[in-house]
Amino acid sequence: MTYHPKSEFIAVMMERGFLADCTDYQGLDEAMLKGGMPGYIGFDATAKSLHVGSLIQIMMLRWLQKTGGKPITLMGGGTTKVGDPSFRADERPLLGPEQIDENIAGIKKVFSAYLTYGDGPTDAMMINNAEWLDDLNYLDFLRDIGRHFSINRMLSFESVKSRLDREQSLSFLEFNYMILQAYDFMELHRRYGCILQMGGSDQWGNIVNGIDLTRRVIDGEVYGLTSPLLTTSDGKKMGKSQSGAIWLNGDMLSPYEFWQFWRNTTDADVGRFLKLYTELPVDECERLGALEGAEINEAKIRLANEVTGLLHGAEAAQAAEATAREVFEKGGVGDDLPTLVLSTADVGDGISIVQLLVKSGLAGSGKEAKRLISENGAKIDDAPLTDAGMMLDVAALSRPIKLSAGKKRHALVQIG
């Protein structure tokens, strides 16, 4: 659709590629002109860190704050006990309260890198939905809230329908999730004047439910906005790499490995990712994204520096770039490479090179490690690794050894 926004927030969402759909473009656009409008995104605490797949949502909240809105990061202390079934093939494992609190503590660290929290009109708020969900009376909730939900309509939502079409079990517990998420929106509107819920396009049904409930129960005018579900140009889900999830917390993934993930972006994705994950002007993103040949590599380094700088700080980004240049251009070891530290007990009489490739995260399994070696994709200290049966003893590991998988993925192994 062609819509010419009046507010800076909607303009940014549209021109930088954040916008998949909106429940009422004009209504939200005009509401945003008033300034200080609260908008939220919910984050369930299923792990101690969010991963790169959540970064588009965090950037939306950052832009909301930069354009005069008031971001709310809603922590799912209550909803995590249920688990969002959206587009999942199976039920999430249930977590206990202590694990959930621990996960929330880990997740909180990331938000402060992107948002300014405080008591000012556009300062961010962090709220836990356990505040209202933990003390719900089931019978009251059924009578006052449950009666507004049509089972027929809930069954028609794609996230539920796809699960049922595959004849995969959907528990009553999970089915309740969308009601709880709708209730969150209503409570945030009632308690904090929140007018906007944002999320990935897989959350569209849940968001619409919240808008309907808020209108029916407290006659509130609220809006929903979704971002596209991101895949890379080769069709892979954003946020996954060969060695696992790209975590945002530095203690779960080093700044160097985070930087390297962005440096390895496919050529076709550079311009799009610069718009979504950095604050460079749009015309500069497009100029960098259009570069070809060797020049596109400098654009990827710019992308990696900008994204890493936002999360881990400019110094961490510069250190990662320096390490990468030393490793790739000079064939050095690089102090900042991910390091696997083994004890002498781990090594014993000897440890196989296949095990080291797996333990260091360069291969997902022993089978993958052997395939890597057989296809000449592995190196040890920059020399081709040809023997999948190679064993290393304590003496061999008395100094750091550099392992490589392909041209771009490296790790050090040493005895601590």
Coordinates of C-alpha atoms in Angstrom, one line a residue:
M1 CA 0.0 0.0 0.0
T2 CA 1.1 3.6 -0.5
Y3 CA 0.8 5.7 2.6
H4 CA 2.7 8.9 3.3
P5 CA 3.4 9.1 7.0
K6 CA 3.3 12.3 9.1
S7 CA 5.2 11.0 12.1
E8 CA 8.9 10.3 12.1
F9 CA 8.4 6.9 13.7
I10 CA 6.1 5.5 11.0
A11 CA 8.4 7.1 8.3
V12 CA 11.5 5.3 9.8
M13 CA 9.6 2.0 10.0
M14 CA 8.6 2.2 6.4
E15 CA 11.8 3.4 4.8
R16 CA 14.1 1.1 6.7
G17 CA 12.1 -2.0 6.1
F18 CA 10.7 -2.7 9.5
L19 CA 7.0 -2.6 8.5
A20 CA 5.1 -5.8 7.4
D21 CA 1.6 -4.7 8.5
C22 CA -0.3 -2.3 10.7
T23 CA -3.8 -2.5 12.0
D24 CA -4.5 1.3 11.3
Y25 CA -1.7 3.2 9.6
Q26 CA -3.4 6.6 9.8
G27 CA -4.7 6.2 13.4
L28 CA -1.3 5.1 14.7
D29 CA 0.5 7.8 12.7
E30 CA -1.6 10.6 14.2
A31 CA -1.3 9.1 17.7
M32 CA 2.5 9.1 17.4
L33 CA 2.5 12.9 16.5
K34 CA 1.4 13.6 20.1
G35 CA 4.9 12.5 21.4
G36 CA 5.7 10.3 24.4
M37 CA 3.3 7.5 23.2
P38 CA 4.1 4.2 24.9
G39 CA 4.6 1.1 22.7
Y40 CA 5.7 -2.4 23.8
I41 CA 7.1 -5.6 22.7
G42 CA 6.9 -8.8 24.8
F43 CA 10.0 -11.0 25.4
D44 CA 9.5 -14.5 26.9
A45 CA 12.3 -15.6 29.2
T46 CA 13.0 -19.0 27.6
A47 CA 16.8 -18.6 27.8
K48 CA 19.4 -16.5 29.7
S49 CA 19.9 -14.4 26.6
L50 CA 18.0 -13.2 23.5
H51 CA 19.6 -14.1 20.2
V52 CA 20.0 -12.1 17.0
G53 CA 16.5 -13.1 15.9
S54 CA 15.2 -10.7 18.5
L55 CA 17.4 -7.8 17.4
I56 CA 14.9 -6.4 14.8
Q57 CA 12.4 -6.0 17.7
I58 CA 14.9 -4.3 19.9
M59 CA 15.8 -1.9 17.1
M60 CA 12.1 -1.1 16.7
L61 CA 12.0 -0.1 20.3
R62 CA 15.2 1.9 19.9
W63 CA 13.7 3.8 17.0
L64 CA 10.5 4.4 18.9
Q65 CA 12.5 6.1 21.7
K66 CA 14.7 8.1 19.2
T67 CA 11.6 9.4 17.5
G68 CA 9.9 10.6 20.7
G69 CA 7.9 7.5 21.8
K70 CA 8.2 5.7 25.1
P71 CA 9.3 2.0 24.8
I72 CA 8.1 -0.7 27.1
T73 CA 10.1 -3.9 27.3
L74 CA 7.6 -6.4 28.7
M75 CA 9.3 -9.4 30.3
G76 CA 7.2 -12.6 30.2
G77 CA 7.6 -13.8 33.7
G78 CA 4.0 -15.0 33.6
T79 CA 3.6 -16.1 30.0
T80 CA 6.9 -18.0 30.0
K81 CA 5.1 -20.4 32.4
V82 CA 2.7 -21.3 29.5
G83 CA 4.8 -21.0 26.3
D84 CA 3.9 -19.4 23.0
P85 CA 2.8 -22.0 20.5
S86 CA 3.2 -19.7 17.4
F87 CA 4.6 -21.6 14.5
R88 CA 6.1 -24.3 16.7
A89 CA 5.9 -28.0 15.9
D90 CA 6.0 -29.0 19.6
E91 CA 5.3 -27.7 23.0
R92 CA 8.0 -25.7 24.8
P93 CA 9.5 -27.2 27.9
L94 CA 8.0 -25.7 31.0
L95 CA 10.4 -23.7 33.2
G96 CA 10.2 -23.1 36.9
P97 CA 9.9 -19.6 38.6
E98 CA 13.6 -19.6 39.6
Q99 CA 14.8 -20.4 36.1
I100 CA 12.5 -17.8 34.6
D101 CA 13.8 -15.1 37.0
E102 CA 17.4 -16.1 36.2
N103 CA 16.7 -15.8 32.5
I104 CA 15.1 -12.4 32.9
A105 CA 18.1 -11.2 34.8
G106 CA 20.3 -12.3 31.9
I107 CA 18.1 -10.7 29.2
K108 CA 17.9 -7.4 31.0
K109 CA 21.6 -6.7 30.3
V110 CA 21.1 -6.4 26.6
F111 CA 18.3 -3.8 26.7
S112 CA 20.3 -1.2 28.5
A113 CA 22.7 -1.1 25.5
Y114 CA 19.9 0.0 23.2
L115 CA 17.4 1.9 25.4
T116 CA 17.6 4.6 28.0
Y117 CA 15.6 3.6 31.1
G118 CA 14.3 6.2 33.6
D119 CA 11.4 8.4 34.7
G120 CA 11.4 10.9 31.8
P121 CA 8.6 11.2 29.3
T122 CA 10.4 9.1 26.6
D123 CA 12.5 6.9 29.0
A124 CA 12.0 3.2 28.6
M125 CA 10.1 1.1 31.2
M126 CA 10.8 -2.6 32.0
I127 CA 7.7 -4.4 33.2
N128 CA 7.1 -8.1 34.1
N129 CA 3.7 -9.5 33.2
A130 CA 3.8 -11.7 36.3
E131 CA 2.7 -8.4 38.0
W132 CA -0.9 -9.1 36.9
L133 CA -0.8 -12.7 35.6
D134 CA 0.5 -14.4 38.7
D135 CA -2.5 -13.4 40.9
L136 CA -5.3 -14.0 38.4
N137 CA -8.4 -15.8 39.7
Y138 CA -9.2 -18.4 37.2
L139 CA -13.0 -18.2 37.5
D140 CA -13.1 -14.4 37.4
F141 CA -10.7 -14.5 34.4
L142 CA -12.9 -17.0 32.5
R143 CA -16.0 -14.9 33.2
D144 CA -14.6 -11.4 32.5
I145 CA -12.0 -12.1 29.8
G146 CA -12.6 -15.6 28.3
R147 CA -16.1 -14.8 27.1
H148 CA -14.7 -12.3 24.6
F149 CA -12.8 -15.0 22.7
S150 CA -14.3 -17.1 19.9
I151 CA -12.8 -20.6 19.6
N152 CA -13.8 -20.6 15.9
R153 CA -11.7 -17.5 15.4
M154 CA -8.8 -18.7 17.4
L155 CA -8.7 -21.9 15.4
S156 CA -8.5 -19.8 12.2
F157 CA -5.2 -18.1 13.1
E158 CA -2.3 -19.4 11.0
S159 CA -0.1 -20.2 14.0
V160 CA -2.8 -22.6 15.4
K161 CA -4.1 -23.8 12.1
S162 CA -0.6 -24.9 10.8
R163 CA -0.1 -27.0 14.0
L164 CA -3.6 -28.7 13.7
D165 CA -3.2 -29.2 9.9
R166 CA 0.0 -31.3 10.7
E167 CA -2.0 -33.2 13.3
Q168 CA 0.4 -32.1 16.0
S169 CA -0.8 -31.8 19.5
L170 CA -1.7 -28.4 20.8
S171 CA -2.2 -28.4 24.5
F172 CA -5.0 -26.4 26.3
L173 CA -2.2 -24.7 28.2
E174 CA -0.6 -23.3 24.9
F175 CA -4.0 -22.5 23.5
N176 CA -4.5 -20.1 26.4
Y177 CA -1.3 -18.2 25.5
M178 CA -3.0 -15.9 23.0
I179 CA -5.6 -15.0 25.6
L180 CA -2.9 -14.1 28.1
Q181 CA -1.0 -12.0 25.5
A182 CA -4.2 -10.2 24.7
Y183 CA -4.8 -9.5 28.4
D184 CA -1.2 -8.2 28.6
F185 CA -2.0 -5.5 26.0
M186 CA -5.2 -4.5 27.8
E187 CA -3.4 -4.3 31.2
L188 CA -0.5 -2.2 29.7
H189 CA -3.1 0.2 28.2
R190 CA -5.0 0.4 31.4
R191 CA -2.0 0.8 33.7
Y192 CA 0.5 2.7 31.6
G193 CA -1.5 4.2 28.7
C194 CA 0.3 1.9 26.2
I195 CA -1.3 2.3 22.7
L196 CA 1.0 0.1 20.5
Q197 CA 2.1 -3.5 20.4
M198 CA 4.8 -4.5 18.0
G199 CA 6.1 -7.9 17.1
G200 CA 7.1 -10.2 14.3
S201 CA 4.5 -11.0 11.7
D202 CA 3.9 -14.4 13.4
Q203 CA 2.4 -12.4 16.3
W204 CA -0.3 -10.8 14.1
G205 CA -3.2 -12.9 15.4
N206 CA -2.1 -12.4 19.1
I207 CA -1.9 -8.6 18.6
V208 CA -5.3 -8.4 16.9
N209 CA -6.8 -10.3 19.8
G210 CA -5.3 -7.8 22.2
I211 CA -6.7 -4.9 20.3
D212 CA -10.2 -6.4 20.2
L213 CA -10.1 -7.3 23.9
T214 CA -9.0 -3.7 24.9
R215 CA -11.8 -2.2 22.8
R216 CA -14.5 -4.5 24.2
V217 CA -13.6 -4.5 27.9
I218 CA -12.3 -0.9 28.5
D219 CA -13.2 0.8 25.2
G220 CA -9.5 1.6 24.5
E221 CA -8.1 2.7 21.2
V222 CA -4.9 0.7 20.6
Y223 CA -2.8 -0.3 17.5
G224 CA -0.6 -3.2 16.3
L225 CA 2.4 -3.1 14.0
T226 CA 4.4 -6.1 12.8
S227 CA 7.8 -6.6 11.2
P228 CA 8.6 -9.1 8.5
L229 CA 9.9 -12.5 9.7
L230 CA 13.5 -12.3 8.6
T231 CA 15.3 -14.9 6.6
T232 CA 18.6 -14.5 4.9
S233 CA 18.7 -14.3 1.1
D234 CA 19.5 -18.0 0.9
G235 CA 16.3 -18.8 2.8
K236 CA 17.8 -19.5 6.3
K237 CA 16.2 -18.3 9.5
M238 CA 17.9 -15.2 10.8
G239 CA 19.9 -15.8 13.9
K240 CA 21.2 -19.3 13.3
S241 CA 24.7 -20.2 12.3
Q242 CA 26.6 -23.4 11.7
S243 CA 27.7 -23.4 15.3
G244 CA 24.4 -22.6 16.9
A245 CA 22.4 -19.5 18.0
I246 CA 24.0 -16.1 17.8
W247 CA 23.4 -14.9 21.4
L248 CA 23.4 -11.2 22.3
N249 CA 24.9 -11.6 25.8
G250 CA 28.7 -11.4 25.7
D251 CA 29.2 -14.2 28.2
M252 CA 27.3 -16.6 25.9
L253 CA 28.9 -15.5 22.6
S254 CA 32.1 -13.4 22.5
P255 CA 32.0 -9.9 20.8
Y256 CA 34.4 -11.3 18.2
E257 CA 32.1 -14.2 17.2
F258 CA 29.2 -11.7 17.1
W259 CA 31.2 -9.4 14.9
Q260 CA 32.2 -12.3 12.7
F261 CA 28.6 -13.4 12.2
W262 CA 27.8 -10.0 10.6
R263 CA 31.1 -9.9 8.7
N264 CA 30.0 -13.2 7.0
T265 CA 26.7 -11.7 5.8
T266 CA 25.8 -12.7 2.2
D267 CA 26.4 -10.0 -0.4
A268 CA 22.7 -9.7 -1.2
D269 CA 21.7 -9.0 2.4
V270 CA 24.2 -6.2 3.2
G271 CA 22.0 -3.2 2.2
R272 CA 18.9 -4.6 3.9
F273 CA 20.8 -5.5 7.2
L274 CA 22.4 -2.0 7.3
K275 CA 19.0 -0.4 7.2
L276 CA 17.5 -2.7 9.9
Y277 CA 20.4 -3.2 12.3
T278 CA 22.4 0.1 12.1
E279 CA 21.5 3.8 12.3
L280 CA 23.4 4.8 9.2
P281 CA 21.4 7.1 6.9
V282 CA 19.2 5.1 4.4
D283 CA 21.1 6.5 1.3
E284 CA 24.4 5.4 2.8
C285 CA 23.0 1.9 3.5
E286 CA 21.9 1.7 -0.1
R287 CA 25.2 2.9 -1.4
L288 CA 27.1 0.4 0.7
G289 CA 24.7 -2.4 -0.2
A290 CA 25.2 -1.8 -4.0
L291 CA 29.0 -2.2 -3.8
E292 CA 30.4 -5.2 -5.7
G293 CA 33.6 -7.3 -5.7
A294 CA 36.2 -6.6 -3.0
E295 CA 34.4 -3.4 -2.1
I296 CA 31.4 -5.2 -0.6
N297 CA 33.7 -6.8 2.0
E298 CA 34.5 -3.3 3.4
A299 CA 30.7 -2.7 3.5
K300 CA 30.4 -6.0 5.5
I301 CA 33.1 -4.8 7.9
R302 CA 31.2 -1.5 8.3
L303 CA 28.0 -3.5 9.1
A304 CA 29.8 -5.7 11.6
N305 CA 31.4 -2.7 13.3
E306 CA 28.1 -0.7 13.5
V307 CA 26.0 -3.6 14.9
T308 CA 28.7 -4.8 17.3
G309 CA 29.3 -1.2 18.4
L310 CA 25.7 -0.8 19.4
L311 CA 25.6 -3.9 21.5
H312 CA 29.1 -4.3 22.9
G313 CA 30.6 -0.8 22.4
A314 CA 32.9 0.8 19.8
E315 CA 36.1 -0.6 21.5
A316 CA 34.8 -4.2 21.2
A317 CA 34.0 -3.7 17.6
Q318 CA 37.4 -2.2 16.8
A319 CA 39.2 -5.1 18.7
A320 CA 37.1 -7.6 16.7
E321 CA 38.0 -6.0 13.4
A322 CA 41.7 -5.9 14.4
T323 CA 41.7 -9.6 15.3
A324 CA 39.9 -10.4 12.1
R325 CA 42.5 -8.5 10.0
E326 CA 45.3 -10.2 11.8
V327 CA 43.8 -13.7 11.3
F328 CA 42.7 -13.3 7.7
E329 CA 45.3 -10.9 6.2
K330 CA 48.4 -11.7 8.2
G331 CA 47.7 -15.4 9.0
G332 CA 48.2 -14.6 12.7
V333 CA 46.5 -16.2 15.7
G334 CA 44.6 -13.2 17.0
D335 CA 44.2 -12.7 20.8
D336 CA 40.4 -12.3 20.6
L337 CA 39.5 -15.5 18.8
P338 CA 37.1 -17.8 20.6
T339 CA 39.2 -20.1 22.8
L340 CA 38.5 -23.7 24.0
V341 CA 40.4 -24.2 27.3
L342 CA 41.0 -27.9 28.2
S343 CA 42.3 -29.4 31.4
T344 CA 45.0 -32.1 31.3
A345 CA 42.2 -34.5 32.5
D346 CA 40.1 -33.6 29.4
V347 CA 43.0 -34.5 27.2
G348 CA 44.2 -37.6 29.1
D349 CA 46.3 -39.9 26.9
G350 CA 45.2 -38.0 23.8
I351 CA 42.1 -36.2 22.3
S352 CA 41.0 -36.6 18.7
I353 CA 41.0 -33.7 16.2
V354 CA 37.4 -34.5 15.5
Q355 CA 36.5 -34.0 19.1
L356 CA 38.3 -30.7 19.2
L357 CA 36.5 -29.4 16.1
V358 CA 33.2 -30.3 17.8
K359 CA 34.1 -28.9 21.3
S360 CA 35.3 -25.6 19.8
G361 CA 32.0 -25.1 17.9
L362 CA 33.5 -25.4 14.5
A363 CA 31.5 -28.5 13.7
G364 CA 28.1 -29.5 14.9
S365 CA 28.9 -33.2 15.2
G366 CA 31.7 -35.8 14.8
K367 CA 30.2 -36.7 11.4
E368 CA 30.3 -33.0 10.3
A369 CA 33.9 -32.7 11.5
K370 CA 35.0 -35.8 9.5
R371 CA 33.2 -34.5 6.4
L372 CA 34.9 -31.1 6.8
I373 CA 38.3 -32.8 6.9
S374 CA 37.5 -35.1 4.0
E375 CA 36.5 -32.1 1.9
N376 CA 39.7 -30.2 2.7
G377 CA 37.7 -27.6 4.7
A378 CA 39.6 -27.9 8.0
K379 CA 43.0 -26.5 8.9
I380 CA 45.3 -26.7 11.9
D381 CA 47.7 -23.8 12.4
D382 CA 46.8 -22.7 8.9
A383 CA 48.0 -26.0 7.4
P384 CA 45.5 -28.4 5.7
L385 CA 44.1 -31.0 8.0
T386 CA 43.9 -34.3 6.2
D387 CA 43.9 -37.0 8.9
A388 CA 40.5 -37.4 10.6
G389 CA 42.1 -39.9 13.0
M390 CA 44.7 -37.5 14.2
M391 CA 45.2 -37.4 18.0
L392 CA 46.8 -34.6 20.1
D393 CA 48.4 -35.1 23.5
V394 CA 49.1 -32.7 26.4
A395 CA 52.5 -31.8 24.9
A396 CA 51.0 -30.9 21.5
L397 CA 48.5 -28.6 23.3
S398 CA 51.0 -26.9 25.6
R399 CA 50.8 -23.9 23.3
P400 CA 47.6 -22.5 21.7
I401 CA 46.6 -24.3 18.5
K402 CA 44.5 -22.6 15.9
L403 CA 41.8 -24.6 14.2
S404 CA 39.9 -23.4 11.1
A405 CA 36.7 -24.4 9.3
G406 CA 36.6 -22.9 5.9
K407 CA 38.2 -19.4 5.4
K408 CA 36.1 -17.5 8.0
R409 CA 35.7 -19.6 11.1
H410 CA 38.5 -20.0 13.6
A411 CA 39.1 -21.0 17.2
L412 CA 42.0 -21.5 19.5
V413 CA 42.5 -24.7 21.6
Q414 CA 44.8 -24.8 24.6
I415 CA 45.4 -26.3 28.0
G416 CA 44.4 -24.0 30.8

